[in-house]
Structures are given as C-alpha cells and as structure tokens.
XYZ file of C-alpha atoms in Angstrom:
674
model
C -64.966 -43.534 90.978
C -61.755 -42.357 91.736
C -60.863 -38.834 90.873
C -56.735 -38.737 91.177
C -54.923 -37.289 88.054
C -52.716 -39.719 86.080
C -49.018 -39.096 86.650
C -48.146 -39.492 83.112
C -50.162 -36.874 81.797
C -49.180 -34.458 84.554
C -45.552 -35.242 83.263
C -46.724 -34.781 79.582
C -48.406 -31.544 80.101
C -45.507 -30.258 82.552
C -42.972 -31.343 79.934
C -44.847 -29.529 77.063
C -45.042 -26.435 79.159
C -41.426 -26.269 79.694
C -40.608 -27.117 75.759
C -42.976 -24.360 75.213
C -41.152 -21.723 77.644
C -37.746 -22.952 76.253
C -38.930 -22.222 72.741
C -40.319 -18.623 73.766
C -36.997 -18.095 75.587
C -35.065 -19.092 72.602
C -37.140 -16.902 70.191
C -36.742 -14.111 72.767
C -33.058 -14.552 72.916
C -32.989 -14.578 68.842
C -34.775 -11.366 69.069
C -32.679 -9.768 71.528
C -29.482 -10.721 69.594
C -31.212 -9.428 66.446
C -32.247 -6.109 67.924
C -28.523 -6.002 69.301
C -26.995 -6.638 66.190
C -29.349 -3.936 64.332
C -28.229 -1.229 67.057
C -24.644 -2.259 66.416
C -24.927 -2.034 62.688
C -26.545 1.157 62.974
C -24.346 2.814 65.367
C -21.170 1.651 63.373
C -22.417 3.056 60.133
C -23.293 6.333 61.629
C -19.989 6.689 63.045
C -18.585 5.652 59.479
C -20.425 8.376 57.929
C -19.351 10.979 60.299
C -15.942 9.929 59.884
C -16.108 9.929 56.176
C -17.410 13.182 56.276
C -14.807 14.628 57.997
C -12.606 12.914 55.886
C -13.887 14.386 52.681
C -14.021 17.800 54.187
C -10.336 17.647 55.462
C -9.079 16.720 51.583
C -7.105 19.677 50.335
C -5.355 18.346 47.732
C -5.386 17.240 43.744
C -5.285 13.813 42.577
C -6.562 12.850 39.566
C -8.539 15.086 36.697
C -10.956 12.466 36.222
C -12.279 13.428 39.775
C -13.570 16.379 38.266
C -14.074 15.975 34.717
C -15.585 12.502 34.639
C -18.281 13.279 37.272
C -18.353 16.867 38.257
C -18.377 19.060 35.127
C -20.919 16.978 33.365
C -22.927 16.942 36.371
C -22.467 20.873 36.575
C -23.503 21.098 33.196
C -26.679 19.222 33.486
C -27.918 20.800 36.478
C -27.150 24.639 35.343
C -27.295 24.095 31.742
C -25.189 24.161 28.636
C -23.870 27.748 29.102
C -22.709 27.212 32.658
C -19.088 27.238 31.925
C -18.537 23.587 32.336
C -15.476 21.881 30.557
C -16.939 18.878 28.720
C -14.103 16.783 27.512
C -13.661 14.523 24.561
C -14.819 11.274 26.377
C -18.472 13.034 26.573
C -18.313 14.244 23.190
C -17.378 10.709 22.071
C -20.115 8.903 24.372
C -17.456 6.778 26.117
C -18.940 7.496 29.921
C -22.089 6.205 31.113
C -24.279 9.271 32.261
C -25.554 7.682 35.567
C -22.799 8.782 37.765
C -22.819 12.454 36.721
C -26.643 12.678 37.039
C -26.123 11.660 40.687
C -24.205 14.348 41.480
C -26.432 16.833 39.067
C -29.056 16.127 41.866
C -26.682 17.258 44.465
C -26.134 20.413 42.739
C -29.706 21.418 42.149
C -30.481 20.578 45.982
C -27.476 22.932 46.987
C -28.446 25.720 44.404
C -32.144 25.241 46.173
C -30.774 25.617 49.515
C -28.537 28.313 48.626
C -31.584 30.275 47.223
C -33.768 29.584 50.146
C -31.277 30.919 52.704
C -30.266 33.860 50.455
C -26.976 32.705 50.875
C -23.821 35.254 49.663
C -21.773 34.630 46.580
C -19.012 33.272 48.664
C -21.279 30.899 50.810
C -22.980 29.628 47.914
C -19.950 28.730 46.308
C -18.726 27.107 49.407
C -21.715 25.179 49.556
C -21.665 24.004 45.741
C -18.157 22.877 46.398
C -18.689 20.705 49.731
C -21.956 19.372 48.528
C -20.375 16.408 46.171
C -17.781 15.685 49.098
C -20.352 15.025 51.625
C -22.601 13.160 49.231
C -19.445 10.924 48.167
C -18.680 10.435 51.833
C -22.198 8.833 52.249
C -20.856 6.342 49.298
C -17.434 5.759 51.018
C -19.278 4.968 54.377
C -21.466 2.679 52.668
C -18.253 0.947 51.302
C -16.571 0.602 54.983
C -19.989 -0.695 56.253
C -19.937 -3.552 53.602
C -16.480 -4.271 54.217
C -16.849 -5.060 57.889
C -20.115 -6.997 56.953
C -18.145 -9.169 54.461
C -15.501 -9.686 57.045
C -18.297 -10.688 59.685
C -19.454 -13.249 57.082
C -15.938 -14.435 56.560
C -14.748 -14.466 60.138
C -17.900 -14.670 62.318
C -19.985 -12.201 64.037
C -18.038 -9.762 66.136
C -14.868 -11.715 65.859
C -11.566 -9.532 66.151
C -10.713 -10.113 62.516
C -14.095 -8.934 61.440
C -13.789 -5.760 63.254
C -10.364 -5.408 61.990
C -11.628 -4.817 58.575
C -13.360 -1.854 59.654
C -10.154 -0.573 61.532
C -7.952 -1.130 58.537
C -9.632 1.646 57.050
C -9.765 4.130 59.885
C -7.387 5.963 62.409
C -9.839 5.281 65.469
C -10.200 3.245 68.555
C -13.064 0.807 68.848
C -13.261 -1.341 71.920
C -15.818 -3.714 70.754
C -14.353 -7.330 71.269
C -16.734 -9.609 73.000
C -13.483 -11.796 73.249
C -12.163 -9.552 75.916
C -9.635 -8.708 73.903
C -8.935 -4.773 74.259
C -7.083 -3.864 71.089
C -6.345 -0.554 69.422
C -6.290 -0.284 65.873
C -3.229 -1.770 64.139
C -3.319 0.165 60.770
C -4.520 2.977 58.967
C -5.231 2.743 55.325
C -3.748 6.076 53.943
C -5.343 5.134 50.353
C -8.869 5.016 51.844
C -8.386 8.222 53.571
C -6.683 9.792 50.517
C -9.123 8.213 47.940
C -12.398 7.009 48.934
C -14.370 10.420 49.502
C -13.175 12.005 46.127
C -15.779 11.929 43.261
C -14.013 9.582 41.049
C -16.039 6.685 39.353
C -13.700 4.184 40.739
C -14.637 5.059 44.349
C -18.372 4.555 43.502
C -17.542 1.292 41.735
C -15.645 0.033 44.817
C -18.702 0.847 47.185
C -21.036 -1.138 44.884
C -18.649 -4.024 44.268
C -18.187 -4.713 48.127
C -21.782 -4.483 48.687
C -22.349 -7.062 46.092
C -19.625 -9.094 47.431
C -21.488 -8.976 50.723
C -24.801 -10.303 48.872
C -23.238 -12.845 46.848
C -24.346 -16.459 47.317
C -20.909 -17.724 48.429
C -22.331 -21.007 49.734
C -23.315 -21.957 46.107
C -19.289 -22.724 45.509
C -19.724 -25.362 47.961
C -20.178 -29.078 46.950
C -24.026 -29.994 47.553
C -24.578 -31.876 50.928
C -27.365 -33.182 52.775
C -27.012 -30.773 55.675
C -27.704 -27.760 53.437
C -30.267 -25.129 54.383
C -32.483 -25.418 51.134
C -35.188 -22.776 50.608
C -38.744 -23.492 48.943
C -37.103 -22.475 45.542
C -34.593 -24.836 45.757
C -31.801 -22.200 46.620
C -29.137 -22.848 49.323
C -29.225 -20.309 52.067
C -26.035 -21.031 54.092
C -27.929 -19.733 57.126
C -28.283 -21.444 60.505
C -30.541 -20.759 63.513
C -27.765 -18.592 65.337
C -27.930 -16.187 62.451
C -31.458 -15.813 61.257
C -31.787 -13.920 57.806
C -35.030 -11.759 56.747
C -34.418 -11.888 53.387
C -34.529 -14.720 51.027
C -31.552 -15.751 48.637
C -33.041 -14.974 45.480
C -33.890 -11.296 46.525
C -30.198 -11.259 47.870
C -29.144 -12.474 44.559
C -31.126 -10.051 42.745
C -29.886 -7.066 44.721
C -26.275 -8.287 44.340
C -26.761 -8.512 40.571
C -28.026 -4.923 40.220
C -25.127 -3.736 42.391
C -22.497 -5.858 40.121
C -24.127 -4.506 36.836
C -24.042 -0.804 37.749
C -20.447 -1.405 38.775
C -19.822 -2.538 35.185
C -21.608 0.092 33.380
C -19.643 2.606 35.529
C -16.333 0.913 34.804
C -16.407 -2.079 32.240
C -13.440 -3.536 33.446
C -15.339 -4.541 36.752
C -16.605 -7.420 34.730
C -13.455 -9.200 35.466
C -14.482 -9.571 39.149
C -17.807 -10.841 38.272
C -16.508 -13.438 35.500
C -14.302 -14.834 38.025
C -17.001 -15.450 40.755
C -19.337 -16.645 38.338
C -16.823 -19.518 37.289
C -16.519 -20.486 40.929
C -20.353 -20.539 41.304
C -21.471 -22.350 38.158
C -18.950 -25.293 38.637
C -19.893 -25.961 42.006
C -23.580 -25.020 42.209
C -26.553 -27.115 41.733
C -28.622 -27.414 38.350
C -31.265 -24.914 40.005
C -28.806 -22.535 41.173
C -26.925 -22.552 37.827
C -30.222 -22.043 36.084
C -31.390 -19.144 38.471
C -28.120 -17.386 38.338
C -27.824 -17.471 34.338
C -31.739 -16.195 34.409
C -31.390 -13.295 37.042
C -27.998 -12.281 35.758
C -29.899 -11.799 32.105
C -32.656 -10.072 33.894
C -30.897 -7.720 36.124
C -28.339 -6.987 33.623
C -30.802 -6.080 31.145
C -32.635 -3.885 33.527
C -29.554 -1.967 34.420
C -28.524 -1.474 30.848
C -32.143 -0.160 30.149
C -31.936 2.404 32.814
C -28.165 3.211 31.937
C -29.458 3.645 28.165
C -32.255 6.041 29.144
C -30.133 8.467 31.007
C -27.277 8.247 28.465
C -30.262 9.221 25.883
C -31.262 12.016 27.995
C -27.680 13.267 28.400
C -26.337 12.570 24.876
C -29.698 13.248 22.935
C -29.028 10.002 21.265
C -28.911 6.302 21.736
C -25.632 5.267 22.440
C -23.859 2.341 24.383
C -20.865 3.969 26.245
C -19.190 0.841 27.477
C -18.472 -0.608 24.065
C -17.338 2.590 23.052
C -14.993 3.037 25.857
C -13.443 -0.597 25.259
C -13.367 0.420 21.821
C -11.547 3.661 22.176
C -9.359 2.928 24.969
C -8.435 -0.483 24.067
C -8.863 -1.055 20.318
C -7.625 2.172 19.348
C -4.997 2.353 22.411
C -5.946 5.937 22.923
C -5.269 5.535 26.695
C -1.648 5.562 26.020
C -1.782 9.252 25.276
C -2.112 9.601 29.137
C 0.615 7.793 30.460
C 2.249 4.304 29.736
C 3.353 1.935 32.358
C 5.635 -1.413 32.778
C 3.747 -4.492 32.670
C 4.386 -5.364 36.249
C 3.059 -1.827 37.285
C 0.239 -3.412 39.560
C 2.355 -5.748 41.376
C 5.277 -3.431 41.793
C 3.664 -0.100 42.598
C -0.353 -0.699 42.506
C -0.562 -2.985 45.530
C 2.228 -1.202 47.511
C 0.166 2.003 46.893
C -3.197 0.476 47.986
C -1.821 -1.570 51.065
C 1.124 0.409 52.483
C 2.167 -1.220 55.503
C -0.780 -3.940 55.176
C 1.220 -5.487 52.253
C 3.344 -8.402 53.898
C 0.120 -9.237 55.622
C -2.230 -9.383 52.659
C 0.828 -11.349 50.652
C 0.790 -13.860 53.580
C -2.855 -14.133 53.556
C -3.351 -14.597 49.780
C -1.030 -17.298 50.070
C -2.794 -18.972 52.816
C -6.224 -18.489 51.170
C -5.135 -20.032 47.972
C -3.500 -22.980 49.544
C -6.598 -23.236 51.978
C -4.640 -22.925 55.031
C -7.019 -22.471 57.998
C -6.984 -19.718 60.187
C -5.835 -19.672 63.633
C -8.861 -17.533 65.577
C -11.155 -18.338 68.384
C -13.839 -19.143 68.085
C -13.409 -21.106 64.709
C -14.356 -19.160 61.470
C -17.384 -20.255 59.833
C -17.472 -23.240 57.414
C -18.101 -20.941 54.359
C -14.662 -18.875 55.480
C -11.901 -20.780 53.514
C -14.111 -20.697 50.394
C -14.739 -16.794 50.429
C -10.825 -16.265 51.337
C -9.717 -18.401 48.550
C -12.232 -16.968 46.104
C -11.075 -13.011 47.255
C -7.465 -14.257 46.613
C -8.068 -15.608 43.257
C -9.448 -12.225 42.416
C -6.476 -10.422 43.891
C -4.193 -12.476 41.687
C -6.502 -13.015 38.438
C -8.111 -9.427 37.909
C -4.702 -7.537 37.604
C -3.365 -9.705 35.147
C -5.811 -8.523 31.886
C -5.310 -5.053 33.153
C -1.725 -5.496 32.894
C -2.002 -5.998 29.097
C -3.404 -2.399 28.844
C -0.441 0.119 28.194
C -2.219 2.815 30.498
C -2.370 1.551 34.110
C -3.313 3.704 37.200
C -3.294 2.298 40.928
C -7.216 3.404 41.225
C -8.093 0.699 38.297
C -7.261 -1.939 40.931
C -9.297 0.008 43.709
C -12.197 -2.233 43.933
C -9.853 -4.964 45.183
C -8.799 -3.025 48.292
C -11.773 -4.141 50.523
C -11.242 -7.865 49.695
C -7.371 -7.529 50.334
C -8.103 -5.765 54.088
C -10.433 -8.729 54.793
C -7.817 -11.088 53.736
C -4.874 -9.214 55.598
C -7.179 -9.148 58.697
C -6.469 -12.881 59.682
C -2.742 -12.065 59.958
C -2.584 -8.860 61.288
C -4.921 -9.898 64.242
C -2.841 -13.114 64.899
C 0.221 -11.078 64.669
C -0.702 -8.028 67.208
C -3.393 -9.581 69.255
C -1.119 -11.870 71.507
C 1.199 -8.815 72.211
C -1.209 -6.294 73.363
C -4.409 -8.333 74.713
C -4.338 -8.840 78.298
C -6.863 -11.421 77.794
C -4.660 -13.460 75.195
C -3.532 -16.778 76.621
C -0.063 -16.357 74.639
C 0.936 -13.296 75.981
C 4.413 -12.981 77.365
C 7.224 -10.605 77.814
C 9.453 -12.170 75.126
C 11.515 -9.878 73.275
C 9.363 -11.055 70.213
C 6.382 -9.947 71.929
C 7.611 -6.537 72.975
C 8.799 -5.868 69.254
C 5.358 -6.208 68.096
C 4.093 -3.908 71.009
C 6.487 -1.582 69.754
C 5.713 -2.114 65.811
C 2.014 -1.477 66.496
C 2.458 2.502 67.083
C 5.155 2.726 64.297
C 3.037 1.157 61.917
C 0.012 3.624 62.921
C 2.353 6.631 62.809
C 3.668 5.572 59.561
C 0.307 5.527 57.628
C -1.314 8.223 59.622
C 1.626 10.363 58.263
C 1.373 9.149 54.572
C -2.313 9.893 54.858
C -1.692 13.542 56.313
C 0.752 14.312 53.899
C -1.080 13.022 50.849
C -4.517 14.804 51.861
C -3.019 18.410 53.146
C 0.604 18.897 51.683
C 1.069 16.914 48.239
C -0.519 19.105 45.552
C -2.899 21.512 47.365
C -1.848 24.261 44.876
C -4.437 23.707 42.095
C -7.318 23.983 44.843
C -5.703 26.908 46.588
C -5.209 28.811 43.439
C -8.871 28.358 42.483
C -9.832 29.613 45.684
C -7.844 32.557 45.220
C -9.260 33.459 41.668
C -12.673 33.089 43.479
C -11.813 35.247 46.526
C -10.437 38.107 43.632
C -13.917 37.913 41.806
C -16.026 38.039 44.759
C -13.818 41.033 45.918
C -13.535 42.916 43.068
C -15.805 41.849 40.280
C -18.840 41.168 42.283
C -18.676 44.534 44.280
C -19.705 47.635 42.738
C -18.915 51.075 43.954
C -21.914 53.333 45.607
C -24.022 54.903 43.216
C -23.223 58.391 44.808
C -19.139 57.739 44.060
C -17.675 59.276 41.046
C -16.046 55.880 39.838
C -16.856 53.871 36.761
C -18.751 50.832 37.275
C -16.454 47.543 38.284
C -16.066 44.854 35.635
C -18.424 41.942 36.055
C -16.519 39.793 34.082
C -12.971 38.203 35.023
C -10.810 36.180 32.695
C -7.990 33.720 33.392
C -5.747 31.357 31.834
C -4.051 28.010 32.771
C -0.790 27.554 31.204
C -0.243 24.010 32.599
C -0.248 20.519 31.484
C -4.079 19.949 30.711
C -6.558 19.318 33.399
C -4.024 20.459 36.158
C -6.606 21.881 37.765
C -10.675 21.530 38.877
C -12.723 23.831 36.543
C -16.035 25.184 36.878
C -16.894 23.014 39.916
C -14.391 25.119 42.062
C -14.345 28.183 39.803
C -18.183 28.184 40.294
C -19.028 31.808 39.436
C -20.386 32.278 35.701
C -18.437 35.606 35.573
C -15.047 33.786 35.708
C -14.248 33.223 32.015
C -11.260 30.995 31.531
C -9.576 28.982 29.206
C -6.457 26.171 29.597
C -4.312 24.356 27.163
C -6.093 20.924 25.585
C -4.738 17.518 25.299
C -7.607 15.840 23.468
C -6.140 12.573 22.033
C -6.114 11.861 18.142
C -9.496 10.328 17.730
C -10.200 8.513 14.341
C -6.673 8.945 12.978
C -4.371 6.195 11.572
C -1.485 4.648 13.388
C 0.991 6.908 11.294
C -0.908 10.027 12.195
C -1.092 8.919 15.845
C 2.675 8.594 15.973
C 3.521 11.992 15.177
C 0.561 13.636 17.136
C 1.408 16.301 19.602
C -1.485 18.082 21.668
C -1.905 21.815 22.271
C 0.005 21.167 25.825
C 2.512 19.162 24.139
C 2.994 22.189 21.571
C 3.284 24.710 24.289
C 5.806 23.033 26.509
C 8.005 22.197 23.316
C 8.408 26.132 22.770
C 6.494 28.221 25.193
C 8.093 31.746 24.083
C 7.132 30.688 20.239
C 3.683 29.449 21.279
C 2.588 32.422 23.203
C 3.930 34.767 20.246
C 2.151 32.748 17.847
C -1.341 32.346 19.794
C -1.589 35.487 21.936
C 0.867 37.950 20.492
C 2.638 40.484 22.473
C 1.389 41.013 26.271
C -0.040 44.037 27.572
C 2.657 46.879 28.297
C 3.050 49.202 31.134
C 2.899 52.976 30.205
C 6.043 55.092 30.051
C 8.074 55.873 33.154
C 7.302 59.556 32.893
C 3.425 59.194 32.867
C 0.698 56.970 32.765
C -0.694 54.056 34.956
C -0.716 50.551 35.223
C -3.842 49.105 33.357
C -6.890 48.865 35.809
C -8.128 45.760 37.374
C -9.718 43.465 35.085
C -9.633 45.865 31.822
C -6.679 43.905 29.937
C -7.392 41.932 27.225
C -10.437 40.761 28.670
C -11.423 38.470 26.390
C -10.983 40.699 23.184
C -10.570 38.382 20.007
C -11.474 35.288 21.746
C -14.277 33.488 20.439
C -17.311 31.953 22.247
C -15.795 28.672 22.146
C -12.364 29.545 23.222
C -13.426 29.386 26.795
C -13.917 26.320 29.151
C -11.991 23.843 26.665
C -13.339 25.256 23.523
C -11.486 25.554 20.434
C -10.768 28.955 19.173
C -8.389 32.038 19.435
C -7.225 32.825 22.783
C -6.105 36.312 24.323
C -4.055 37.562 27.158
C -6.365 37.176 30.390
C -6.488 39.172 33.594
C -4.747 36.108 35.618
C -2.408 33.871 34.356
C -1.813 30.357 36.493
C 0.843 28.190 36.167
C 3.578 26.062 37.934
C 7.085 27.392 39.070
C 8.930 25.259 36.591
C 7.501 27.568 33.813
C 8.438 31.115 35.888
C 11.600 31.123 34.100
C 10.223 30.938 30.513
C 7.452 33.464 31.362
C 9.676 35.893 32.631
C 11.557 36.351 29.431
C 8.090 36.704 27.739
C 6.465 39.161 30.430
C 9.307 41.185 31.541
C 8.306 44.713 31.196
C 4.640 43.891 30.901
C 1.511 44.649 32.657
C 1.816 41.455 34.443
C 3.458 40.808 37.645
C 3.231 38.191 40.580
C 0.097 38.525 42.702
C -0.235 35.013 44.500
C 1.919 32.062 44.954
C 1.038 28.987 46.622
C 2.811 25.941 47.655
C 2.185 22.646 45.874
C 4.879 19.860 46.248
C 8.344 18.819 47.375
C 8.867 17.189 43.924
C 6.770 15.366 40.975
C 7.281 12.864 38.447
C 6.109 15.001 35.754
C 8.855 17.971 35.571
C 6.162 20.421 34.284
C 4.307 20.098 37.469
C 7.271 21.246 39.704
C 7.410 24.127 41.936
C 4.514 26.433 43.441
C 1.630 27.221 41.639
C 2.002 31.057 40.784
C -0.619 33.787 39.777
C 0.490 36.877 37.885
C -2.089 39.476 37.630
C -2.742 42.244 34.694
C -2.907 44.886 37.044
C -1.300 47.687 39.397
C 0.260 48.173 42.566
C -2.155 46.060 45.063
C -2.717 42.691 46.486
C 0.368 40.885 46.500
C 0.183 37.871 48.786
C 1.439 34.236 49.315
C -1.031 31.310 49.743
C-alpha cells in the first residue's frame, strides 16, 4: 500500500494556507490603517484645540452684545445667584431663549470659582480666571467644529486628499505638510471670520459646531437612488461604507447622534431648522421605504428627547413651563421686535453676509457652488468618492436656499448664516486646491514657469497676508475700548476699594462699593462677566423694545438710550440733576475717592439693568463722540478725565465713534491713557 501524498491535496492545503495568510495580512493592514487614522485624527484635534485656545485668549475686541447678554450674564446669575449683579435682559424675562446654553457656562463658572477658592487666589487672579474660563471652554467647541469640518471634507473628497486638508487650513493660519500625494503645500488662505468669531460665546458659534458635527453624521448615501451594489445593514439601512473605510458604528446609531445634535442646534437657534428641512427633503425623495420610515421615526424620537431635556432646563431656570423656540419666533417675526436692533436691505446676505464670511475665499466658493449645482466633477487625483457629487450638490443648495427666508426678516446679521461657513469652506476647497496646487507643488505634473503660474505663486502669500491682517485688526485693534475700559474699572476697584489702610493708621476706612455709569448706546460693553467684582455697582442706558404694544405705539416708541441721545443735556438734568461740584477756589478739597453720590437716591432695582432712579456715580464711561456734550454739563464739576482708551478708526454708528473715555469723581491723582 503506497504512502505517497496526493498532490491535489497538498495544493489545496497550501492554497488554503496562502489564502488564510493573505486574509490575516489584509486584516493587519486594515487594522494598521485604522490605528494610523486614529492617531492622525487625535493629533489633528489636539492641534486644533491648542490653536483655538490661543485664538480665544488673544481676542481683545468687542463684537456683539449677545456674546455676553445671551450666554454669560444668565450663566453668571445661575452660578452665583440672583443678587450677583448679572444683567438679565428682556429676552430672558419674556422667555425667548433656551436655558441650555447658559447652563453650560454656569458649570464652567462653578468650576472656576471652586478652583479659585481651592488655590486661595487673590481678587485680581480670581477675576482673570473667571474671565478666561468661558473663553477656553468655547475654544473646545470651536476646535470640535474645525475637526468635523475636516472630517466632512474627507467624506467629500477622500481621506488625506489635498481638498480635505484644505478645509482645515481654510480656518487656520498654519502650515501642515501632511499630503500623501507628495504635495508640499503651504496654507492658501486664512479665515478671518473663524479667527474673529469662532471662540466667542455666541449661541451662533455653538450652533455652528453642532451643525457641522451633525452634517458629518448625516446619511448622505440615502440621497442616492438604490442600486444592487449598495452595502445594506441588517436593519435595511444603506451604509455607504466599503472595505477600505471600515466603520465601527452602525448607521442607526450615527443617525441618532446626528438628529440629537441637529435638534440641539434648532433649540438654540430655531432658524437652524431651515438646514435640516432642506436635507430631509433630499433624503426623503431618494431614500428607500425602510429608510424613510426610520428617518421619520428617529426624528420624532430624538426631537422629543431633546425638547424634553430643554423643557426641563427651561423649567429649572424660568421656574415655569415655557417653550422658548415658539416665543422666539413670535416676538422676533410675528411682532417684528428685532427691527428695533437694526434693519437691513433684502440683499444683505448676498452683498455683505457672504463677503464677510468668506473674504478672499468668495470667488472660489461662488465658482464651486456653481459647479456643485450643475454637478460638474472635480479635477482631483485620486478621484473623489462616489458620494462626493451628491454631498457637494446638497451643500451648495443649502448655501443658496437657507439665506432666502432669512432675507425676508428685516433684522439681519452675518452671524445668522454662520452655520453655512463650514459647508462653504468644503465647497471652496476644490477650486482653491486646483488653482494653487499646480503652481506651488514640486510634485505637480502641471507645474511650469509660465507667467500665469508665477502669478499664482505670488497671489498665494498676498491672500494669506490679506486675511491675516484682517484677522489681526479685527481681534486686536477694532473696538477693544469696551473691554479695556472694564479692565480699568476692575483695576480701580482692586486698588482702591478692596484695600484698607492699616489699622494703626489714622485714616478712615476706604469705601467698599464703587459705582459706575455707562452713558453709551445700550449693551456697548460686557457686564458682570467682565466687571466680576460684586462691589462694583453700575447702571447703563437701557433699550428694551416695546413688548406687547400695538403698531401705533411701536411706531413712536423711543427707548431710554434714544431719549438720552436725542438731548443728552436735558436727559442728565431731568434724571440725575446737577453733578457734584468742586469746593471753592480758596478752600476745601475735591471729593474723596468713591465718596461722591455713591448710589444715594438710587433704588435697589436701578443697578444692573433694573428700572428706577439713577444718580451720579464715581465713574462715568462714554464714547469720545459724546465728550463735547458732557463737557458742557460737567464743566466745573468734581468730574475729570482719568482714563482714555483706543477704540476704533471709525464706526457705522456715530454714537460709538472715538475713544472710550472714563471720567472720575475724585481729585488730583491717577490720570492715565489706555
């Protein structure tokens, strides 16, 4: 009996072993790719986080009152109590805002105050910590938005494509050589708007981050017609994934995460619903019956969950059951109260909004919007994923449609369309990369020394310099006065009101309460979030709109700030009376520091935005444009200029022109210029 081995069996065994080895090798390679991708993603996020923290701490200018009065002021009240000096505006008194956003920052205030107490920080250092903490917290949201912009760019253009990295570089003045296609490209643009706005504590900034993350998680593949080659999961949902891009999260979980984030964005800013209504129409038109049913079901479940959580936070803050999104729409649209804060032309978003958002990106974005709408393919190598034209088409549609209903509202601001900036960056990345890459990449096959190529090489640093200059001026030189004036007031309080003379000295105790008044258009400065110290009592001109008044009453209504600027001299005489006067030339002395009117005759509600009688304070703060009128009132009084800080070269509001000036009710000392 022969003992020889069958050659066929050997071949079969050997082939199986080879196949097994190949499978293991493939698994190892895919695992390695996943590990490399995870490391890259982590490193990118950490870099973005560090960059945005630097961004947040370097901003020295005032932009919008809502940065403080729609987030930090109610957060301060939540964290430190109703008697903490926070200014709660009419929107909160009439339940127009969701309390979720302030509660986030209230948590940060609690933590910062606990750290200050634990470390026994001085009053000055505690104040600096309480001012910096919300900025750093918002920087985390800003970095997260940048990260998901990059992730969505990878979904559109492919992993590690030049276009995907361009979406990150579009928001940063940085250099990253990360191109696996041997393209050594320096950043082609800086986004001044991102640097200027993304780390501010506006609800629009958090809305933008939530929207960007939700767009990344959105099931774009459901907008494609069904084919036999679709990857379908066990629950009947198309995943759109392939073996080269393994995903560890199923589509249903991703959809739920997406819808929760989208619902939160809509609770913060109800107009965000426009974005998701557009995308839902695309998806419902092309999706399968199973996908439509699941999308509608999960939208109802996730939306109800977020609304329930929001209602609980609102109940906790307002002490009653309210529905802020509905009241927001009623007051701002049905009653048109927003027009009291400005009225703009119908074309504002096209003629001012997009140019301000995009700056030098504008021509590239417009070109790519046209290409995406017409489904013109991108000329990138390697080719973009199959889903790319669909995503680009829908993002371009959002850029065109969302501003249209917003244009029907009289009051418009560029930040209202801020959530469209990441999609616009993603769209523009294709044209910018195609335009600059051949000119500056040694690896580009189309690189040449033609005059057109040389012009592009020179244009790149010009664009970078232009955007960097805009970002620098906007965050350091245009309207720093309101912030530096409050820093001056804090320093005065810390130096003269928190310091008592030695017990052995024959001196009267120093006053502990310092008073200040802001004769400015309402909400021209931050409030308690930057005054910080509870010993600083202050009042300012108010500008509450005519709530619950009929059309005829609204037509003739003038708020307190309007009444003041109509005739400053008469208003001061009517509401404050004659200012404190100096003693005679031959005797006496000027009033001592902090011992002026000091709140005499001012009711408890007159401070921090409350109604009531007002009195001359220890410190008067106003814009230089008002100085001529005030000199006529304060000439010969105990007030004199003690500080002046640069604000801007010009302003579209004549009342805000000039330096920020502080006049003090005191004698002989401490003059300075900021």
